[in-house]
Structure formats: C-alpha cells, structure tokens
Tab-separated table of C-alpha atoms in Angstrom:
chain	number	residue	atom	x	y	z
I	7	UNK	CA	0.000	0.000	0.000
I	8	UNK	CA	1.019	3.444	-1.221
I	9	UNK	CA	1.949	6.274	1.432
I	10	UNK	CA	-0.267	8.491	1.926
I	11	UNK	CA	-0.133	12.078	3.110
I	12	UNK	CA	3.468	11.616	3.205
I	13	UNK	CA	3.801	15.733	3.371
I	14	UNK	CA	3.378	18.676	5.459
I	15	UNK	CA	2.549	22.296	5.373
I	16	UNK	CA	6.461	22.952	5.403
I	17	UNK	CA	6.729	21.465	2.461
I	18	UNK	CA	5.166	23.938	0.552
I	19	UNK	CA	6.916	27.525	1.018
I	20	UNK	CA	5.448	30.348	-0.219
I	21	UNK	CA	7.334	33.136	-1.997
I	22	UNK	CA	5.039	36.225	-2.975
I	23	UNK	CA	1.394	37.362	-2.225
I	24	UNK	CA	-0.317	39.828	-4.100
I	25	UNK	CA	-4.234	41.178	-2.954
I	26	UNK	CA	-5.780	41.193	-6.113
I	27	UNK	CA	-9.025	43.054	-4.703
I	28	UNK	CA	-10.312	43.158	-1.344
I	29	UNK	CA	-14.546	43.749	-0.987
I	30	UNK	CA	-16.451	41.249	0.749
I	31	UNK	CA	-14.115	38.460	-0.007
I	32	UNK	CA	-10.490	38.769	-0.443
I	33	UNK	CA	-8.503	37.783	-3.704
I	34	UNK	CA	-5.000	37.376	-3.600
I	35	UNK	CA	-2.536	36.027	-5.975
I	36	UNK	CA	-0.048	33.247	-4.845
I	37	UNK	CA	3.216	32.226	-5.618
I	38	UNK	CA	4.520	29.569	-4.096
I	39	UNK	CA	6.967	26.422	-4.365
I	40	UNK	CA	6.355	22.780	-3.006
I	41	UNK	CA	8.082	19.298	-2.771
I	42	UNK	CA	7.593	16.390	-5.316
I	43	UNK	CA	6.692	13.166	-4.846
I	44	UNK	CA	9.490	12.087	-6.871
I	45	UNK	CA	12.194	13.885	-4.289
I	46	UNK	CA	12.064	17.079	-6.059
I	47	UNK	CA	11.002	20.528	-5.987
I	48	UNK	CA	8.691	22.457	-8.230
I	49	UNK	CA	9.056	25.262	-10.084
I	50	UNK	CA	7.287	28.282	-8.755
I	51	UNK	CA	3.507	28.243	-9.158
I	52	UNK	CA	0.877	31.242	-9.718
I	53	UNK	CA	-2.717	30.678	-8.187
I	54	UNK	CA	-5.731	32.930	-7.860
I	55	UNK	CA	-6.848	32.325	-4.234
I	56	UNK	CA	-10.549	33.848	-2.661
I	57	UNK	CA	-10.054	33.880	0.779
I	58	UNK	CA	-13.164	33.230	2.636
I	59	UNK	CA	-12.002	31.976	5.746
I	60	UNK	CA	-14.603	29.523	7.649
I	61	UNK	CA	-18.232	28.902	7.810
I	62	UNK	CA	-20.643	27.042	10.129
I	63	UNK	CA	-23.523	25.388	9.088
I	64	UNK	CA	-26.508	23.085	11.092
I	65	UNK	CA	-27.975	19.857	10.302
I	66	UNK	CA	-31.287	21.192	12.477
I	67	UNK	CA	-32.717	17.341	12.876
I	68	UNK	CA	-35.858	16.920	15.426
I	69	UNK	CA	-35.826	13.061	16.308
I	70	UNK	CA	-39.099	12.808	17.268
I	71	UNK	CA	-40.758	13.204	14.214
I	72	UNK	CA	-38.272	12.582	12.403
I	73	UNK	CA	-38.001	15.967	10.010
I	74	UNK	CA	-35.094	18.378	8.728
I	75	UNK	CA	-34.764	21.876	8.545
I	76	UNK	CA	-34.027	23.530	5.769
I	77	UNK	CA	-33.737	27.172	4.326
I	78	UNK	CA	-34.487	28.596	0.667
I	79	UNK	CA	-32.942	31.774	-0.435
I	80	UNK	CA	-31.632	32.896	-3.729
I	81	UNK	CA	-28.077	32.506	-4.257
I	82	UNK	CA	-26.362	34.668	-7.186
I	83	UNK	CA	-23.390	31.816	-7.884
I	84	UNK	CA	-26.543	29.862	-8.862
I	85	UNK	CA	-27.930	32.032	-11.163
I	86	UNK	CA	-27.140	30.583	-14.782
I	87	UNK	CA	-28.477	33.374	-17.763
I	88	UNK	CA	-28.365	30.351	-20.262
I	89	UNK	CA	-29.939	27.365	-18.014
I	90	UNK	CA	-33.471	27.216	-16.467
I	91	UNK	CA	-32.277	25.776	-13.349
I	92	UNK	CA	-33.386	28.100	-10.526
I	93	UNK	CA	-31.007	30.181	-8.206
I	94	UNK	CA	-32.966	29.464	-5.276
I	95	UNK	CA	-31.762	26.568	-3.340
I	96	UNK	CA	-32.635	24.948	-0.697
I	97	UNK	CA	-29.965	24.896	2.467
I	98	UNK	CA	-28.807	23.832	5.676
I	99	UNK	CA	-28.859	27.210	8.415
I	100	UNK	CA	-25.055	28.636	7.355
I	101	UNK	CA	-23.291	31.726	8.166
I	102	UNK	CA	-19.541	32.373	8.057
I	103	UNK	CA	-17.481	32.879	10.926
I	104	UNK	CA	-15.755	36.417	11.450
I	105	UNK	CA	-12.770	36.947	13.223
I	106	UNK	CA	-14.278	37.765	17.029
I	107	UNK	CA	-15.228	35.614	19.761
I	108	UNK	CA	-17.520	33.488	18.556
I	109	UNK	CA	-16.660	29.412	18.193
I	110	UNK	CA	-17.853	28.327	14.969
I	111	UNK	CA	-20.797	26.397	17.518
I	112	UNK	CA	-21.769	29.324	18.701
I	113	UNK	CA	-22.346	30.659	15.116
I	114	UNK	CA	-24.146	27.242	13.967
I	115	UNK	CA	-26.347	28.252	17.045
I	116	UNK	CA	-27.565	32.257	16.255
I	117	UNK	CA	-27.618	31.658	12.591
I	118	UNK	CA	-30.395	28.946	13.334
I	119	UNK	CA	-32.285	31.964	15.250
I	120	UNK	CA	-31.662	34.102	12.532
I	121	UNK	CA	-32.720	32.101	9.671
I	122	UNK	CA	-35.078	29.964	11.140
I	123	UNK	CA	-36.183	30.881	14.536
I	124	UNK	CA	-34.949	27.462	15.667
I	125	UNK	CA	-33.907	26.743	19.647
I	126	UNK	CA	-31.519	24.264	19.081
I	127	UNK	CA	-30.245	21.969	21.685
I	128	UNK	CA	-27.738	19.039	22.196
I	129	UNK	CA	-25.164	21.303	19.800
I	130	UNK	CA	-22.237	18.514	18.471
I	131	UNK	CA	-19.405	18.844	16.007
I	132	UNK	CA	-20.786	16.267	12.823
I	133	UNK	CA	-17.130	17.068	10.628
I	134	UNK	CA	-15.221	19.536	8.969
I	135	UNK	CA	-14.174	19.957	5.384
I	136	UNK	CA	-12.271	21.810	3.002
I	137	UNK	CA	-14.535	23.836	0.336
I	138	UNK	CA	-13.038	23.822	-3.530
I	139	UNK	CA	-9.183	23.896	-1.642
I	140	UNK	CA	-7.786	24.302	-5.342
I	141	UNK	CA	-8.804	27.854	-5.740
I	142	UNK	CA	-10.491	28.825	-2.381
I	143	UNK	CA	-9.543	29.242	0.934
I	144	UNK	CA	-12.674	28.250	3.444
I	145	UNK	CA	-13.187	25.477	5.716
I	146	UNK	CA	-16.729	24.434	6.454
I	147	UNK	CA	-17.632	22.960	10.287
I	148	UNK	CA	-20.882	21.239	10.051
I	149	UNK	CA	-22.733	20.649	13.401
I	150	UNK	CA	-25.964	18.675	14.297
I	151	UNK	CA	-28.380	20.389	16.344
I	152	UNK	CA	-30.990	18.620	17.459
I	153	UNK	CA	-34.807	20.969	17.453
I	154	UNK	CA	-38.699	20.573	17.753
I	155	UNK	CA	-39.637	21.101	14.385
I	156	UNK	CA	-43.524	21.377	15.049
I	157	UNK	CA	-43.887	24.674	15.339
I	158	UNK	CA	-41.200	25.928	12.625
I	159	UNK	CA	-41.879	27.867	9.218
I	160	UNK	CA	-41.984	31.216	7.806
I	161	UNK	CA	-39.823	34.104	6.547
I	162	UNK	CA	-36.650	34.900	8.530
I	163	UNK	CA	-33.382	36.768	7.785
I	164	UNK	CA	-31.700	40.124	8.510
I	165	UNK	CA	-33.097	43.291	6.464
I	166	UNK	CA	-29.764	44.802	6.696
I	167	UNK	CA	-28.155	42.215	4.678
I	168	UNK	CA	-31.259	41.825	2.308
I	169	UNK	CA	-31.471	37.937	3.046
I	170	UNK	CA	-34.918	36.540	2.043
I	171	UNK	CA	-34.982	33.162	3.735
I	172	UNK	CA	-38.072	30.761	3.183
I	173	UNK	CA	-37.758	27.675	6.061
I	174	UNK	CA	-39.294	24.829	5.019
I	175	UNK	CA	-39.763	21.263	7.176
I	176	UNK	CA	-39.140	18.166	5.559
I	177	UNK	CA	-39.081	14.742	6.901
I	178	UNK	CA	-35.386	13.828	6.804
I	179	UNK	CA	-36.454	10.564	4.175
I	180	UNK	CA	-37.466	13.261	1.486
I	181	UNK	CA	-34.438	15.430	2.461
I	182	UNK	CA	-32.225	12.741	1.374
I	183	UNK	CA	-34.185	12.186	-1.565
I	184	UNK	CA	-34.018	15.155	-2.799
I	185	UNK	CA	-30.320	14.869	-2.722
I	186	UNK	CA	-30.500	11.447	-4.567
I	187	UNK	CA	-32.380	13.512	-7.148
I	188	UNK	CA	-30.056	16.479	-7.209
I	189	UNK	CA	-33.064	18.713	-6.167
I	190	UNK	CA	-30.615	20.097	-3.186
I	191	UNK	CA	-27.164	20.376	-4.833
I	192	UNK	CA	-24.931	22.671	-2.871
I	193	UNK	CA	-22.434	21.065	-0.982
I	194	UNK	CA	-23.178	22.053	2.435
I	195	UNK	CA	-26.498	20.948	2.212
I	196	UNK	CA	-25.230	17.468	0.265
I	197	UNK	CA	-22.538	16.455	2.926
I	198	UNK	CA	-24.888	16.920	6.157
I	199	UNK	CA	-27.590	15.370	4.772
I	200	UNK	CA	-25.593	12.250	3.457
I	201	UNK	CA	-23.759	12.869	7.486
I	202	UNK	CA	-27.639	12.652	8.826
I	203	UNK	CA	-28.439	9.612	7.054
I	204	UNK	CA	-25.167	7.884	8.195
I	205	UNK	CA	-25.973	8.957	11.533
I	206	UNK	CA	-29.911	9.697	12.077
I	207	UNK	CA	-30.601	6.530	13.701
I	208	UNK	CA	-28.681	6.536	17.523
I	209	UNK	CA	-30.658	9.947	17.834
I	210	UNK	CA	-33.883	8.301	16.851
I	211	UNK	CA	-33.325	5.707	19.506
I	212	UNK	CA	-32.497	8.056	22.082
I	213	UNK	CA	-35.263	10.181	21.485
C-alpha cells in the first residue's frame, strides 16, 4: 500500500502574495513552491486564491418526528443566464465565521435563530471539510443540532443584509431524496444530509 499524506505544510513555502481586490471576499494572488513526490522541488507556481475563511452550518434534525430543517434563499453563484435551473436553493442554516469571539458552535447556534427561529439543543461537532481547496480558501464545520420542528416555518433573515430566507420542514427521508435527485445540490447541504443519514438513527433511539 502506497503512502499516503506523506507531506506537510512545510513542504510547501510560499514566496510572494499579491491582494488582487479586497470587498467582501479577499482575492490574492499566490506564488509559491512545493516538494515532489518524486524527491524534487517544483518550479514556482501562480494561483488565484478567494479567501473566505470559515463557515458554520446546522444539520437542524428533530428526532421525534423525524423531520429536517431547511432554508431557501436565492443565491447569485446559482444564477445561470443560459440554463433554467433556478437560483434558489434549498440549504442547511449557514453563516460564516468572522474573526471575534464566537466558536464556529456558537455561530451554527444564532444563525439557526436568525434564519429559522430554531432553539436548538444538544449542539455537536458532525465534521469539517475543506470547500473547492484548489482555488479557495474556506473550511466548512458542520454541526448537528438537534430541534422541535412542530412549530417551525416562515420568513426569517436580517433586512440589513437583504437575506430573504423561506424555512421549510421536511421529513429527513425526502431530504435525502431530494439529494438522490439532485433537487438540493450545494455542498453544504449534500454532505450533512448524506452525514444525517449515516448517523440519524442513535438519535432516533435516544429520542
């Protein structure tokens, strides 16, 4: 068997960084050098980078009955001219995680009262993964937070920052299916629901 991860970040040594433009997100402009797997060393490479930095996002599951919480809002990186796919998706709670006190729990956690008007309780780390690494810089934390979903629904969001979130309820079997169909097709949403059907079940029977 093959060796694998056999390198570190001090490996890779970075010689230049240009910001490119710097609005909402940051884009920089990378040059940087990095070991071989054949025992060598590269010649210098040029990447685009947007830095993003991290994001949390909620699996909102209620056990008893069974159902998921999701959120619809219109997403501009969605938005095809040429396709009639819709830009409106449907999400798990999200928000990204600014550089200030809060944990990346503790933003899973307001974001669910600010896009949903969910209480969420039982807060636990489901995993953490690396969003489009080859040209982005943003690590997603995905938690599960465990609600009562019967009295859930409506419009939420901030006006300040012109969100327009729909919440819907959806028992977590059609959820899933809806990701088997690509009817939810972001990744956030895609990798906690696929967590939540791994998982679902010791939550159930503790219910």
């Amino acid at each position: 068997m093959s060796q694998i991860l056999q390198f570190s970040h001090q490996d890779l040594t970075i010689l230049k960084e240009e910001t490119v433009y710097k609005g909402h997100f940051e884009l920089k402009k990378i040059y940087f050098k990095h070991k071989l797997f054949n025992g060598g060393v590269s010649g210098e490479v040029v990447r685009e980078l947007l830095v993003k930095g991290a994001a949390a996002a909620l699996i909102a599951y209620d056990p008893v009955l069974d159902n998921v919480v999701l959120v619809e809002q219109v997403r501009i990186g969605a938005y095809l001219p040429d396709s009639d796919r819709s830009p409106w998706l449907l999400e798990l709670v999200a928000g990204m995680i600014d550089k200030g006190a809060e944990s990346p729990a503790e933003v899973a956690i307001r974001e669910a009262q600010e896009e949903a008007g969910l209480t969420v309780s039982n807060v636990e780390h489901a995993l953490s993964v690396w969003d489009s690494p080859g040209g982005q810089l943003e690590r997603l934390h995905l938690f599960l937070g465990l609600v009562d979903s019967s009295q859930v629904g409506g419009i939420y969001g901030l006006e300040e920052e012109n969100e327009d979130i729909l919440v819907h309820v959806v028992s977590r079997a059609q959820a899933y299916q809806w990701v088997v169909e690509g009817k939810i097709d972001n990744v956030i949403a895609v990798i906690g629901l696929q967590w939540l059907e791994l998982n679902y079940q010791k939550y159930r029977n503790n219910k």
